[in-house]
Short mmCIF file of C-alpha atoms in Angstrom, two decimals:
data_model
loop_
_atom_site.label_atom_id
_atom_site.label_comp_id
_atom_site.label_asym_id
_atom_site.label_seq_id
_atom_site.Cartn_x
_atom_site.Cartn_y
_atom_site.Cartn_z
CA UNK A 7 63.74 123.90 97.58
CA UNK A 8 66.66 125.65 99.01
CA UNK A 9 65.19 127.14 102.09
CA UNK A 10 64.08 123.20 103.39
CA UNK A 11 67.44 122.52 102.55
CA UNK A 12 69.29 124.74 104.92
CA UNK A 13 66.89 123.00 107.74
CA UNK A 14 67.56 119.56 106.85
CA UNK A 15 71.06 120.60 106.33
CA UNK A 16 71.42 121.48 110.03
CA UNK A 17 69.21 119.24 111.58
CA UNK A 18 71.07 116.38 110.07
CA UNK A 19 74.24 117.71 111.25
CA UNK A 20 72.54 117.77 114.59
CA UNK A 21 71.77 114.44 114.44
CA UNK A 22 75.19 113.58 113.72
CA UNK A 23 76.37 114.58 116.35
CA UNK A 24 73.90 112.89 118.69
CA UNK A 25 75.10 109.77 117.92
CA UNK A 26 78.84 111.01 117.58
CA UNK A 27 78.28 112.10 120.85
CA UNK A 28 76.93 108.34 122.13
CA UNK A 29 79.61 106.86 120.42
CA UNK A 30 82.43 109.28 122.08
CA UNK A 31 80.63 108.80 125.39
CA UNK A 32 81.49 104.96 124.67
CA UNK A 33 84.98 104.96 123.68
CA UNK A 34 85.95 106.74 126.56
CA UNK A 35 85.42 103.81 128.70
CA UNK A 36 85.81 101.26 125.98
CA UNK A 37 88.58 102.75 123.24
CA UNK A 38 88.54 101.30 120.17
CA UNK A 39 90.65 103.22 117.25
CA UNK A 40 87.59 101.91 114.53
CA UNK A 41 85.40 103.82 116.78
CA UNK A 42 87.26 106.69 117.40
CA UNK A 43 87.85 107.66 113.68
CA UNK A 44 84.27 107.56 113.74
CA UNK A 45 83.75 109.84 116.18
CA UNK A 46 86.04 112.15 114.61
CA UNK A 47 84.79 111.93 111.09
CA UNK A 48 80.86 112.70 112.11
CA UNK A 49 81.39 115.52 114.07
CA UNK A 50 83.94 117.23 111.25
CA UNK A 51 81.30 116.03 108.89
CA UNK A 52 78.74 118.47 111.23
CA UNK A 53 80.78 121.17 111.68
CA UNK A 54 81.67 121.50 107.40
CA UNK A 55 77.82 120.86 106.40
CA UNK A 56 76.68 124.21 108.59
CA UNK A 57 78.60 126.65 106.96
CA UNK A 58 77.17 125.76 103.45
CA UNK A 59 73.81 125.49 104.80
CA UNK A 60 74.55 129.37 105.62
CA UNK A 61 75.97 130.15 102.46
CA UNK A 62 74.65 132.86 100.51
CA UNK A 63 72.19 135.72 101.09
CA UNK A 64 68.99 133.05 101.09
CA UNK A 65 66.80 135.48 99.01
CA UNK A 66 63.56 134.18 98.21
CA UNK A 67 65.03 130.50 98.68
CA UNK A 68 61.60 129.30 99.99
CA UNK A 69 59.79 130.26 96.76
CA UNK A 70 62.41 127.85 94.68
CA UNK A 71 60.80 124.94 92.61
CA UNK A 72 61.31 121.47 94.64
CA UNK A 73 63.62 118.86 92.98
CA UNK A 74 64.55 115.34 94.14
CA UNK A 75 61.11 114.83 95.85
CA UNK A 76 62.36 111.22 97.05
CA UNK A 77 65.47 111.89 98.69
CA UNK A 78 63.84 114.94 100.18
CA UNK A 79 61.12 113.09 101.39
CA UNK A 80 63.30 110.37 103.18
CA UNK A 81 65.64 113.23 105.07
CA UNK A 82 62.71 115.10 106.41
CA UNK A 83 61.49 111.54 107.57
CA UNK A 84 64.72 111.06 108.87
CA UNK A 85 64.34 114.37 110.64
CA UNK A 86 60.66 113.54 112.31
CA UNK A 87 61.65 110.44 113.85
CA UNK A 88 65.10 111.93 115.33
CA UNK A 89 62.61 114.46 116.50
CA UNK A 90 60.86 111.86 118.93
CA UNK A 91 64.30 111.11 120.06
CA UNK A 92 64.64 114.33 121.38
CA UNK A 93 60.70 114.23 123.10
CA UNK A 94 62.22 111.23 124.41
CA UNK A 95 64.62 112.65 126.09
CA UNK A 96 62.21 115.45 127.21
CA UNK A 97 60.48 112.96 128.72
CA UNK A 98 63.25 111.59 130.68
CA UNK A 99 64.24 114.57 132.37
CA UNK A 100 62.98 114.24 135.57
CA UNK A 101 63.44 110.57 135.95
CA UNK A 102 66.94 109.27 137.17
CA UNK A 103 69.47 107.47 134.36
CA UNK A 104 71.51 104.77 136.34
CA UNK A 105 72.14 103.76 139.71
CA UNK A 106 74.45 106.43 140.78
CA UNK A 107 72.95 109.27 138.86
CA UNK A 108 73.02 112.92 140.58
CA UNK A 109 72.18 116.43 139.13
CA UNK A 110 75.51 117.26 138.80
CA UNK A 111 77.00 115.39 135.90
CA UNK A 112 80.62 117.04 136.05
CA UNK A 113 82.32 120.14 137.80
CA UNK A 114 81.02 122.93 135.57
CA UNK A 115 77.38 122.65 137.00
CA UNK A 116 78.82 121.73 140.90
CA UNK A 117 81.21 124.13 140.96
CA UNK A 118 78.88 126.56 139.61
CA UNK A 119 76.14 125.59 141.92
CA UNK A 120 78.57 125.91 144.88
CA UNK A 121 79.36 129.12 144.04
CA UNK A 122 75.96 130.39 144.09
CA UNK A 123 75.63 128.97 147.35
CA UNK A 124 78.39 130.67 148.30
CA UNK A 125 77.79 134.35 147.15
CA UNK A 126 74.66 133.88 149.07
CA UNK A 127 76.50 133.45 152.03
CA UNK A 128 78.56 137.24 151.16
CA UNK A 129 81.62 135.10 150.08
CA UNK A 130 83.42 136.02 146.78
CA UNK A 131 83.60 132.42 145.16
CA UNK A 132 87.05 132.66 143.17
CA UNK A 133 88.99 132.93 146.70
CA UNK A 134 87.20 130.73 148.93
CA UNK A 135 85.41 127.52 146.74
CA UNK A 136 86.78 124.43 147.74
CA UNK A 137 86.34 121.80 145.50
CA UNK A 138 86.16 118.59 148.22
CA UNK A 139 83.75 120.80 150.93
CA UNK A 140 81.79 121.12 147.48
CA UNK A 141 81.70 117.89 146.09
CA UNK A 142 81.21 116.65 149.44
CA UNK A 143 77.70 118.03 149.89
CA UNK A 144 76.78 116.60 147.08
CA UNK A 145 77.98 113.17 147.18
CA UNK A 146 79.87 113.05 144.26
CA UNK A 147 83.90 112.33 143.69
CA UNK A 148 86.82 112.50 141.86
CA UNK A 149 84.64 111.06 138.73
CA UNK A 150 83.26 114.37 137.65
CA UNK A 151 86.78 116.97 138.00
CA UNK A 152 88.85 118.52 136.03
CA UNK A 153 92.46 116.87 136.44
CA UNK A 154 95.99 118.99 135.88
CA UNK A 155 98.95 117.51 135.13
CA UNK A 156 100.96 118.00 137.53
CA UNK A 157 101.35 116.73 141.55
CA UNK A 158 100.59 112.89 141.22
CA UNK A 159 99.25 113.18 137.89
CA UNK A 160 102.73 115.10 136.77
CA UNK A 161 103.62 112.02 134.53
CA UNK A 162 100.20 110.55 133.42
CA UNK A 163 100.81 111.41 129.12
CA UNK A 164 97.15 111.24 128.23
CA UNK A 165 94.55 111.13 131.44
CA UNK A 166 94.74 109.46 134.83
CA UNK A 167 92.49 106.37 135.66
CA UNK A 168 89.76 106.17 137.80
CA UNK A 169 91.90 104.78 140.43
CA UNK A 170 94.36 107.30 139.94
CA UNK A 171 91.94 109.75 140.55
CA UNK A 172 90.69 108.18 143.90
CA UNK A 173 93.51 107.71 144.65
CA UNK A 174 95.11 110.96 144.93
CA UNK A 175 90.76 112.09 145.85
CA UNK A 176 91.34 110.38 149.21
CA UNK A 177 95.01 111.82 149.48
CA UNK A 178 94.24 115.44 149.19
CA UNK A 179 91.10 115.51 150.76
CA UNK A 180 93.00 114.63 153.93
CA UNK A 181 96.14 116.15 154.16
CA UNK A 182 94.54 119.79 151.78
CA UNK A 183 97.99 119.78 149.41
CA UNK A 184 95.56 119.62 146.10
CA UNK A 185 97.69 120.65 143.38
CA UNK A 186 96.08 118.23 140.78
CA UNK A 187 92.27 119.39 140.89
CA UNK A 188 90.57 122.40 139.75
CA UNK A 189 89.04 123.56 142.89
CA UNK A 190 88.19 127.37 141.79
CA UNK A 191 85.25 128.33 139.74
CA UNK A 192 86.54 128.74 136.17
CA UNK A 193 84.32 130.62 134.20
CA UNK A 194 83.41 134.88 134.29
CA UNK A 195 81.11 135.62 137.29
CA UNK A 196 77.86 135.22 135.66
CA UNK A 197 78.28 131.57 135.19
CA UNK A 198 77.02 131.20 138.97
CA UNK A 199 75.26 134.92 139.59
CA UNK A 200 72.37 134.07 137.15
CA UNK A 201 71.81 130.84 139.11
CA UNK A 202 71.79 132.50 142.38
CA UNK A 203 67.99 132.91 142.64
CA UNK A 204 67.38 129.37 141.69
CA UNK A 205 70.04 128.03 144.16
CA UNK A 206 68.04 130.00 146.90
CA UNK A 207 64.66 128.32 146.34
CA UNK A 208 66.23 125.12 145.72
CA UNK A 209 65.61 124.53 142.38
CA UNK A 210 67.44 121.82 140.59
CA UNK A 211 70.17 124.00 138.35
CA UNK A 212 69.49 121.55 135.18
CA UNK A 213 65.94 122.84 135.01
CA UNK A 214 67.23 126.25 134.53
CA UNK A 215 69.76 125.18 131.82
CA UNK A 216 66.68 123.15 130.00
CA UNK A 217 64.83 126.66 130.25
CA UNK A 218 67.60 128.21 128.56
CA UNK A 219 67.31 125.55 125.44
CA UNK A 220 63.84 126.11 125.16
CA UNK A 221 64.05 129.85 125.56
CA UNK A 222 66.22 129.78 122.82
CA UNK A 223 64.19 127.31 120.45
CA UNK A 224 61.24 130.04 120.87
CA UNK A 225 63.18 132.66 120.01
CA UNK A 226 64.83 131.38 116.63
CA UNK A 227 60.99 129.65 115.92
CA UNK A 228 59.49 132.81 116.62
CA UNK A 229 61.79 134.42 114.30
CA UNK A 230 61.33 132.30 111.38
CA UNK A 231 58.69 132.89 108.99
CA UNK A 232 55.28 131.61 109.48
CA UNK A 233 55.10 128.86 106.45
CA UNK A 234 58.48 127.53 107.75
CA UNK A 235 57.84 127.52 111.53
CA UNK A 236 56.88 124.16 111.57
CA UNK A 237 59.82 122.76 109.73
CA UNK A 238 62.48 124.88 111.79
CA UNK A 239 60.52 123.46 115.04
CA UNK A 240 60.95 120.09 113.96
CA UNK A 241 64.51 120.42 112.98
CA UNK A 242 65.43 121.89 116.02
CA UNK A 243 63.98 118.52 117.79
CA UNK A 244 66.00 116.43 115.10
CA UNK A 245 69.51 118.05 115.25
CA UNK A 246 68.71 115.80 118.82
CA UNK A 247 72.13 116.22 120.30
CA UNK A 248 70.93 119.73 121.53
CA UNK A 249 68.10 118.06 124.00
CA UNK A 250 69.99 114.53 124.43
CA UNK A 251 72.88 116.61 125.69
CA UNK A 252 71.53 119.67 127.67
CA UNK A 253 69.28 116.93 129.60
CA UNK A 254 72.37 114.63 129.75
CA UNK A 255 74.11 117.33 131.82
CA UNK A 256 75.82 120.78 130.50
CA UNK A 257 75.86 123.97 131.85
CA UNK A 258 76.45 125.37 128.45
CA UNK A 259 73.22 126.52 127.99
CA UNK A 260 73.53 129.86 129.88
CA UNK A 261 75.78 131.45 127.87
CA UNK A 262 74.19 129.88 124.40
CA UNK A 263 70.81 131.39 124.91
CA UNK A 264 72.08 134.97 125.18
CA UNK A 265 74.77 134.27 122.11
CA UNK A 266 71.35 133.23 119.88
CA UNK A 267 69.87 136.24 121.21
CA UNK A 268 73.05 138.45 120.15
CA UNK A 269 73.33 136.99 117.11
CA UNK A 270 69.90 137.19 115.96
CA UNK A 271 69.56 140.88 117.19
CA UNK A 272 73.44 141.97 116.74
CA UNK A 273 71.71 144.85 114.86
CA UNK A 274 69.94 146.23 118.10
CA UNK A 275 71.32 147.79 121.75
CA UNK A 276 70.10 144.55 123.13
CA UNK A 277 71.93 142.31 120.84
CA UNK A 278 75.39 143.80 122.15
CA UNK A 279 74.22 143.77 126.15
CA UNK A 280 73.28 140.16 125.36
CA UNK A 281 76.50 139.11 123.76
CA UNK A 282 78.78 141.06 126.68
CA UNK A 283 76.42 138.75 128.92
CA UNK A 284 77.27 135.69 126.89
CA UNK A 285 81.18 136.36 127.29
CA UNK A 286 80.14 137.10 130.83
CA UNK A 287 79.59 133.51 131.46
CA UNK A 288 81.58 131.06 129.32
CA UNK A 289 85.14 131.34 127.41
CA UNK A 290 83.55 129.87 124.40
CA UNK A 291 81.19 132.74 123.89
CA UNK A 292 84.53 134.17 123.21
CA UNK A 293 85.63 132.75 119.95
CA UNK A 294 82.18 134.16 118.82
CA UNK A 295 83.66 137.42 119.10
CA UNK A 296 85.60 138.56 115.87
CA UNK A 297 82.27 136.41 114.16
CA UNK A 298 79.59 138.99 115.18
CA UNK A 299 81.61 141.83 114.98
CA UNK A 300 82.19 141.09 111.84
CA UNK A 301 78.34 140.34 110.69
CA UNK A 302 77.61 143.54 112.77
CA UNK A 303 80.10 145.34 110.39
CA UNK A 304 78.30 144.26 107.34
CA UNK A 305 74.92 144.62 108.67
CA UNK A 306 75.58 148.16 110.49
CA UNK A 307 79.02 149.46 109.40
CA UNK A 308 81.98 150.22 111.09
CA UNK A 309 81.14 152.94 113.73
CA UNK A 310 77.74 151.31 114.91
CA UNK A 311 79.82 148.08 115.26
CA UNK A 312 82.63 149.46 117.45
CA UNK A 313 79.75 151.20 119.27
CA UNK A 314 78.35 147.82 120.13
CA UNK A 315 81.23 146.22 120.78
CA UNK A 316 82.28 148.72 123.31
CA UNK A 317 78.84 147.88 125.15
CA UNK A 318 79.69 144.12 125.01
CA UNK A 319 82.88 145.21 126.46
CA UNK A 320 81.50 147.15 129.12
CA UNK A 321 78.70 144.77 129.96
CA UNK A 322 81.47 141.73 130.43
CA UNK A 323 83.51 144.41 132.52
CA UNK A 324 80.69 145.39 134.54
CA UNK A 325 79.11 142.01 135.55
CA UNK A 326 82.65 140.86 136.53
CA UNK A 327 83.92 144.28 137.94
CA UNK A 328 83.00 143.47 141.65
CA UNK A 329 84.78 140.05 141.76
CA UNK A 330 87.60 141.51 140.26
CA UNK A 331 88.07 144.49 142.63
CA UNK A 332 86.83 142.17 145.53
CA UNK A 333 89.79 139.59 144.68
CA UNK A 334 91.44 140.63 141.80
CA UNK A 335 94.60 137.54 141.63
CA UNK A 336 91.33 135.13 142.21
CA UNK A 337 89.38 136.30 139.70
CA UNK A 338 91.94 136.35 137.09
CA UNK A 339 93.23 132.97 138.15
CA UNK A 340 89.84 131.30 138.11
CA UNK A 341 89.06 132.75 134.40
CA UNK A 342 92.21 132.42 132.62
CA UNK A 343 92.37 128.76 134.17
CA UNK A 344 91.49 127.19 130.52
CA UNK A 345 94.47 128.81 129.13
CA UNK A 346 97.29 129.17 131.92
CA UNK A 347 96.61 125.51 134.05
CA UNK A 348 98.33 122.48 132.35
CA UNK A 349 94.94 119.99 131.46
CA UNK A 350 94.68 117.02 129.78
CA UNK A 351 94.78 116.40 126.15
CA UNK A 352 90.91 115.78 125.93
CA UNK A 353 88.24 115.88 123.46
CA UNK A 354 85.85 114.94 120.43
CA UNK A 355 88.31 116.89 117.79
CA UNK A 356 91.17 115.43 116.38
CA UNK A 357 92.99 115.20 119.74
CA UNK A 358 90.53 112.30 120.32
CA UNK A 359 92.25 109.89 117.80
CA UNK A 360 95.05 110.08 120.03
CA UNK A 361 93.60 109.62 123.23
CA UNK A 362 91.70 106.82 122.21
CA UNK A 363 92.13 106.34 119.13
CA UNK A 364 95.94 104.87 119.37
CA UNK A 365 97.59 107.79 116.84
CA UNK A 366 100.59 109.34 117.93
CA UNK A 367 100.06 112.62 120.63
CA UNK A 368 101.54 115.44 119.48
CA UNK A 369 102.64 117.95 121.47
CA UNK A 370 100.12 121.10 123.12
CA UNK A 371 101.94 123.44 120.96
CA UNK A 372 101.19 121.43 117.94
CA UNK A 373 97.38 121.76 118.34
CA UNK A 374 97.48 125.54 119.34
CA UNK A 375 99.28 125.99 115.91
CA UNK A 376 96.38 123.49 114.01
CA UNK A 377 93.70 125.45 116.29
CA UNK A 378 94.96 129.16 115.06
CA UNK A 379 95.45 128.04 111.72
CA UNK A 380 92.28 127.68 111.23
CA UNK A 381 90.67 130.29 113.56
CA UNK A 382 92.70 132.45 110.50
CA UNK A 383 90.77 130.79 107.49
CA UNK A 384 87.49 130.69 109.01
CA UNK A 385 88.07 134.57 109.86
CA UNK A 386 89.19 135.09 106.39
CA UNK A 387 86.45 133.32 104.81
CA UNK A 388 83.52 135.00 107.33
CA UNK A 389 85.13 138.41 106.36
CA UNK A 390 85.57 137.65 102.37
CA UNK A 391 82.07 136.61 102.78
CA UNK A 392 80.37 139.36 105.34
CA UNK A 393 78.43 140.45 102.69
CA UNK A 394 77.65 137.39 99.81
CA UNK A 395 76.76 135.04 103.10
CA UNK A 396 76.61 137.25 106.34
CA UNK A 397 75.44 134.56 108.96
CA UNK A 398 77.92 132.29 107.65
CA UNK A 399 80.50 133.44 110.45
CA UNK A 400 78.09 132.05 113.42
CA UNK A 401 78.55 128.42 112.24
CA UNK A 402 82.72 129.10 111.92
CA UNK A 403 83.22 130.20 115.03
CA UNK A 404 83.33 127.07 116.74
CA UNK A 405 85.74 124.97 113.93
CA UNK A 406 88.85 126.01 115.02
CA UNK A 407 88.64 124.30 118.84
CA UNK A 408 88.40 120.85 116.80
CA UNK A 409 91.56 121.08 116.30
CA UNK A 410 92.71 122.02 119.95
CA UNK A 411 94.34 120.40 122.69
CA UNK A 412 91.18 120.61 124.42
CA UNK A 413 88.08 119.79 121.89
CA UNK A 414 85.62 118.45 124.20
CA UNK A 415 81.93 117.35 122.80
CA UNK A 416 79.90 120.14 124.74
CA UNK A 417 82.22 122.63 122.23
CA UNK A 418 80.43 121.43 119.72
CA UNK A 419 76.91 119.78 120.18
CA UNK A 420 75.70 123.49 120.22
CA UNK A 421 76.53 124.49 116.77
CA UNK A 422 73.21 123.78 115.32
CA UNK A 423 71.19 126.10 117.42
CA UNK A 424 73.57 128.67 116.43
CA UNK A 425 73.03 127.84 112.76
CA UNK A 426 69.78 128.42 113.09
CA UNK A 427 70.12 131.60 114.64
CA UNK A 428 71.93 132.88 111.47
CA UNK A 429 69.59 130.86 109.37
CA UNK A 430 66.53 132.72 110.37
CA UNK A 431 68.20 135.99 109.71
CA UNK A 432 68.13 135.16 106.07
CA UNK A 433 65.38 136.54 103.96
CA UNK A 434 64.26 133.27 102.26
CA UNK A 435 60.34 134.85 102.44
CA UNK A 436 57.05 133.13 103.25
CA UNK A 437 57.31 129.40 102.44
CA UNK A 438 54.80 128.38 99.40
CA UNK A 439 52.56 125.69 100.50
CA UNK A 440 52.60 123.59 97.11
CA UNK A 441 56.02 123.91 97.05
CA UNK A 442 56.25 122.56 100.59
CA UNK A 443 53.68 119.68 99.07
CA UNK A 444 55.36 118.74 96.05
CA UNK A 445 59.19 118.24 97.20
CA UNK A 446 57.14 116.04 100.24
CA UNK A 447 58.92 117.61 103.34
CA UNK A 448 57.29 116.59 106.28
CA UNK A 449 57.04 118.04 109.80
CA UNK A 450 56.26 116.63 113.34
CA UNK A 451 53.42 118.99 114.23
CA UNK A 452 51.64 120.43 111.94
CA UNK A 453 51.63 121.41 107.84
CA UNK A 454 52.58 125.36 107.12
CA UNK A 455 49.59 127.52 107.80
CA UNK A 456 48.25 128.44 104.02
CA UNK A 457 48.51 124.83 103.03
CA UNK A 458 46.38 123.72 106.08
CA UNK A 459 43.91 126.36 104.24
CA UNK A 460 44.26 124.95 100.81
CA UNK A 461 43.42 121.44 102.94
CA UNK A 462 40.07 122.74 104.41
CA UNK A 463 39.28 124.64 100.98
CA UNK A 464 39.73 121.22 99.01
CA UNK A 465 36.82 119.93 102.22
CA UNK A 466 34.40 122.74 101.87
CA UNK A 467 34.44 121.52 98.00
#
């Protein structure tokens, strides 16, 4: 039935990228060009399935006859085992990975966590972080920055090396002429405000960013219907890159739970305050932007989506306002770092056959054109569509950064959870127990409500 499909659809595509995401993690340290194609392949793979598993208006696609019962069977066993993958990971969370592990697996959670620290201490972050008094309370080095190319680094084509980076570490730290690090905090304000109460009781940040995941699994399970709760709860477990990966390390989470939230609710007040607090705390929730105005426009019309859009507006505005008027050059320099600073060519996109892959780099510009290119067809096709297949524009928005300059794997190992935002906005109705029975889907926790009552009905007999 069409309705299980979507799910398996996604949760596939999640699983995808889990390993695409193992396999990336590898190649880094080891490149091999076999491998990197690999990489490359799965997670374009992922990112095409999602958009078809949106497709459509989803009317009623629960009560659709079964077909294929084998196949169907297998994927949804698939699913369930991928699902313990992600318990497994659960499980892990508090326990330490290697040797030299720390809570803060790269500069977007340090930084952040620094700067928390430091607007409880009444100092505006964006004009007085430093990166090396940071990463020096917490132990950690050159390993886990963000690297410009210029200073020492000036001729390094694709990324420095490790001793590069120590290198140049040790330099700066001593004689404070950093040029080559990022040593401001890089995101909108609320990237570190939300953690500021955590930070003060000395909670481990990564706790709050697992919150967020779960927060945002309840909220797209709650909003499913009650027949296909357990097989949305299930998928969400096996698209496993979204627990392997938020438990591996990635402050990404705070701005996707309030995006799921916006998405799923872009038809209420609180659906525009949470997306204005989405772009409030990460660039990416930016690309989302056209997306949901666009479903807002076919799901409200035009004036009750500019009205929303204007709160958005005002609610990134206002959550940013006092850094801006407190240091305005800081502010602006710390958020439009991603666009203005020159980084390394670096990601899981196509760049990555490059990088490590052994394929000729072309140049910045080249990518920008790829990565606009296609930012214009998905737009096109979520606008052509904002009516036949409205949720289809939250699994779009993301497609167009695999083709930047800068595609990196926590761009992308989100996608799922925002499919299945849109996917539980469809109207597919209750899920029909025999149905759910006779195509032999299977789920980790329990079967659909009304065929547990068919069950104890066939007992009482």
């Amino acid at each position: 039935m069409r309705a299980l499909l979507r799910i398996a659809t996604i949760a596939v595509s999640g699983a995808a990228l889990y390993y695409a995401g193992l396999l990336n993690s590898i190649i880094i340290q080891r490149p091999e060009r076999p491998g990197a194609i690999v990489v490359v392949l799965a997670i374009g793979a992922a990112l095409a399935a999602m958009p078809f598993a949106l497709a459509g208006r989803g009317e009623d696609d629960a009560s659709s006859p079964p077909a294929r019962v084998g196949a169907h069977r297998a994927v949804w066993l698939f699913i369930c085992v991928m699902a313990t993958v992600s318990l497994a990971w659960l499980w892990s969370m508090p326990r330490q990975h290697s040797e030299d592990w720390t809570p803060y697996h790269n500069d977007a959670i340090a930084l952040n966590d620094c700067s928390a620290r430091l607007l409880l201490a009444g100092q505006d972050p964006y004009a007085t972080l430093d990166i090396f008094d940071c990463y020096r309370r917490f132990e950690i080095g050159a390993d886990r920055t963000t690297p410009l190319r210029r200073g020492d680094f000036a001729d390094v084509t694709v990324y420095p090396t490790d001793e590069q980076l120590d290198r140049t570490w040790i330099a700066r730290e001593r004689d404070d002429g950093n040029v080559e690090f990022v040593t401001r905090p890089s995101y909108p304000a609320l990237s570190f405000v939300l953690l500021v109460p955590f930070v003060a009781l000395g909670l481990d940040t990564n706790y709050v960013y697992l919150g967020c995941l779960l927060a945002a699994i309840a909220i797209i399970v709650w909003q499913s219907g009650a027949g296909l709760r357990p097989f949305v709860l299930t998928a969400l477990l096996g698209a496993s890159c979204l627990v392997a990966f938020t438990v591996g390390g990635s402050a990404d989470l705070l701005y996707a739970l309030p995006l799921v939230a916006a998405w799923i609710w872009r038809d209420r007040l609180v659906g525009a305050v949470l997306f204005g607090a989405a772009c409030a705390v990460k660039q990416i929730a930016w690309f989302f932007a056209p997306f949901w105005f666009i479903a807002a426009v076919a799901t409200l019309g035009w004036r009750a989506a500019l009205r929303h859009t204007l709160l958005a507006a005002a609610v990134f505005v206002g959550t940013n306002l006092p850094f801006i008027l407190w240091h305005p050059a800081d502010w602006l320099a710390g958020v439009l770092t991603p666009l203005v600073e020159p980084m390394f060519p670096r990601g899981a996109g196509i760049v990555f056959l490059a990088t490590n892959g052994g394929w000729q780099l072309l140049s910045s510009n080249a990518y920008l054109v790829l990565e606009v290119a296609a930012m214009a067809v998905c737009l096109v096709v979520a606008w052509r569509t904002r009516r036949s297949s409205p949720e289809i524009g939250v699994a779009l928005a993301i497609i167009p950064l695999y083709f930047a300059w800068r595609s990196l794997f926590s761009y992308f190992f989100l996608v799922p959870l925002f499919a299945f935002a849109g996917l539980v906005r469809l109207p597919m109705c209750e899920l029909i127990a025999q149905h759910a029975q006779d195509c032999g889907a299977l789920t980790l926790f329990a079967l659909p409500a009304k065929l547990r009552a068919v069950a104890r009905g066939e007992r009482a007999a």
